[in-house]
Amino acid sequence: MFSFTEENLRLIEAEKKKYPTVESAVMPVLWIAQQQNGNWLSEEAIQAVAGVLDLSPAHVIGVASFYTMYNKQPVGKYHLQVCSNISCSLNGAKKIIHHLEKKLNLTLGETTPDGLYTFSEVECLGSCGTAPAMQVNDEYIENLTTEKVDELLKELGK
Amino acid sequence: MKVIIDQIEHEVDGKPTILEVASKVGVEIPHFCYHPGLSISGNCRMCLVEAGTPKMGPNGVELDADGKPVILWMPKPTTACSTQMSEGMQVKTHKTSKVVEEAQKGVLEFILINHPLDCPICDQAGECPLQENTFQYGPEGSRFEFEKNSKPKRVELGPNVMFDAERCINCTRCVRFSEEVAKAPQLTVINRGDRNYIATFPGMELDNPYSMNVIDICPVGALTSKHFRFKARVWEMSETDSICTGCSAGCNVKVWVKNNEVLRVTPRENPTVNQWWMCDQGRLGFTELNENRVSGPSFKGQAITWEEAAAKLSDLTGSVPAEEIAVIVSPFATLEDNFAVISHFKAAGVTSFVRFDHTAGSDDHLLIKADKSPNQAALTLLEKKAGGFLTGKALASAITSGKLRVLVSVQENPFGGELTSDHRSALKAVISFSTNLNETTSSADLVLPAATHAETLGTFINAKGILQKVRPAKILKHQNRSLMRETGLSRWDKHAWKYDKWAQPTHVTDAKPVWEILSGEEYKSAEQVFSRLAKELPALNSVSWSEIGTGGIQLEPASKPETVKP
């Protein structure tokens, strides 16, 4: 059963104070829940958000399901999010995706059996100047090449 | 203020939206997501119009060379449902604007991209705003050549509502209804873009007491009734304006009948009673109109004729002194029925009239009332005439002590709770006027089948003191002519002839309204009963039968009647 930590409850109270209505605090509170819950939102976590904000669970899942950056499925320790928008595609994002698929033996959206990696394709990361780019959890890896990807995986796999 | 719609000037008050003004002055603007009982969402884009306001200069409104105000038109069409009107505003609808006409075609083409177009098997067909608006305002065809997306079908949102996500156009009327009117926010839109659809939280249900209203307000066939699915096409049924008798709220309804069988009951708009809504319980209470009916009079289980029944009735009530007869009047029967019962037995010298209490629970925030009987207020009006009413408890003790020996029950079920088999054996005779088979009909000596509220014409008074009419939606075996005139007819009924198989009504019950059973030749119609009782009851002195109409009339709050204990 999911319940917020004392510290997160304090953070939630602070978020609630920022907005005129609790509905506005749904997104930051969902984010807090996702971080506490190992980078994904379980049904219990969504219900806990509804509970602390005194909203209906239906309303909260409506918000959570709208945004792709709220993960509704468990994700691996490292969430590899490769940008495939126009600048990255022009600079070889598809090659990076195929390389990762082969290397990790995964198709897009899947998680490795050991729970280390989740691999997904995302829209523009706003990093067109350093395309192709990828986001690993909250960090950007830029100017990707297949060699750079191999190096990264070696690093992460340690 | 003055506003102009399609070059016609209208005078309006307050701050109405374009759509509100248009519907008031009779200009049709097609829409899906707008509903007068819900908040404005503005998401379907069907109500697009062109709008503009007068240009204001330093000396007020600027005029052109012809002396007409210069209008600053909005650069793009705007939604009529969410745009407030202002002084001098001009609006062009599809009637005067090519742009609006094109915009409506475009909106419908988009809405229909992922709509399955399964109208031939869809319950909504025939009463579907999407179908009607597409017919009237839609494009000739679609330019969409790709596969339509697929979404969940046959989703049980709750005990009464079935959902088809592919038909859904995401107008969010149901979501807003649940939140704002039912106060049970159980629905939401999940996912995004063309993949979104309506859902409950996983593991939760749409089970609030008003859940089935979402079926009525759904502008497509996405939300359908589990009880009515695939039972009939809309145009095969007749609809009769009546009222719900499930509790003392007296919600206005339409009763839908096919082959003389009630198939569904839907709410009918009445701003003073129920607005647009009704509760699920009232809506699903119609099964007792079709099933388990008392058909034809019977004496000790043997079927008898109506003439024999009348003779038996006077035999049984004449077998004991009038003081030993108790008559249970019914808050489920019409005012006319109760008036006829009280007049009839009062004339025979009966002094013990009984009225049962049907209160359970408490009133809720919207419509449901604690008093589950629809016509207690009418009995209160008749209290003086009856000389006061005994309670169920007083009746039971009077029977036990042997003071009362013959019991007449009118559309009540005393042996279903108030009285026991001990009471039955203490009674010499029991006479039951009943619509349905129950504990009382099985233990009664004489059973007289009564017409239900869906087969009779008469008046009910709700908890707010509004006098309303029920109308016959089904026919009876020996249909009184005055009822026949008021019965709703479908196209099938009207155009059928006697050899059409589907024109042979089934489920015909041999029953009569109670006033007709009791009055003999005295009254020819419910209207006659009403005009008699209106003369006798001060509260109804100024009320005429035709004035009641389909909307009902508010009676003056009655002064508290004095209760006379016999």
XYZ file of C-alpha atoms in Angstrom, chain A residues 29 35 73 83 119:
5
model
C 1.787 16.166 -6.375
C 9.416 9.974 -7.447
C 3.769 1.094 -15.850
C 14.262 11.710 -28.946
C 13.666 1.982 -23.487
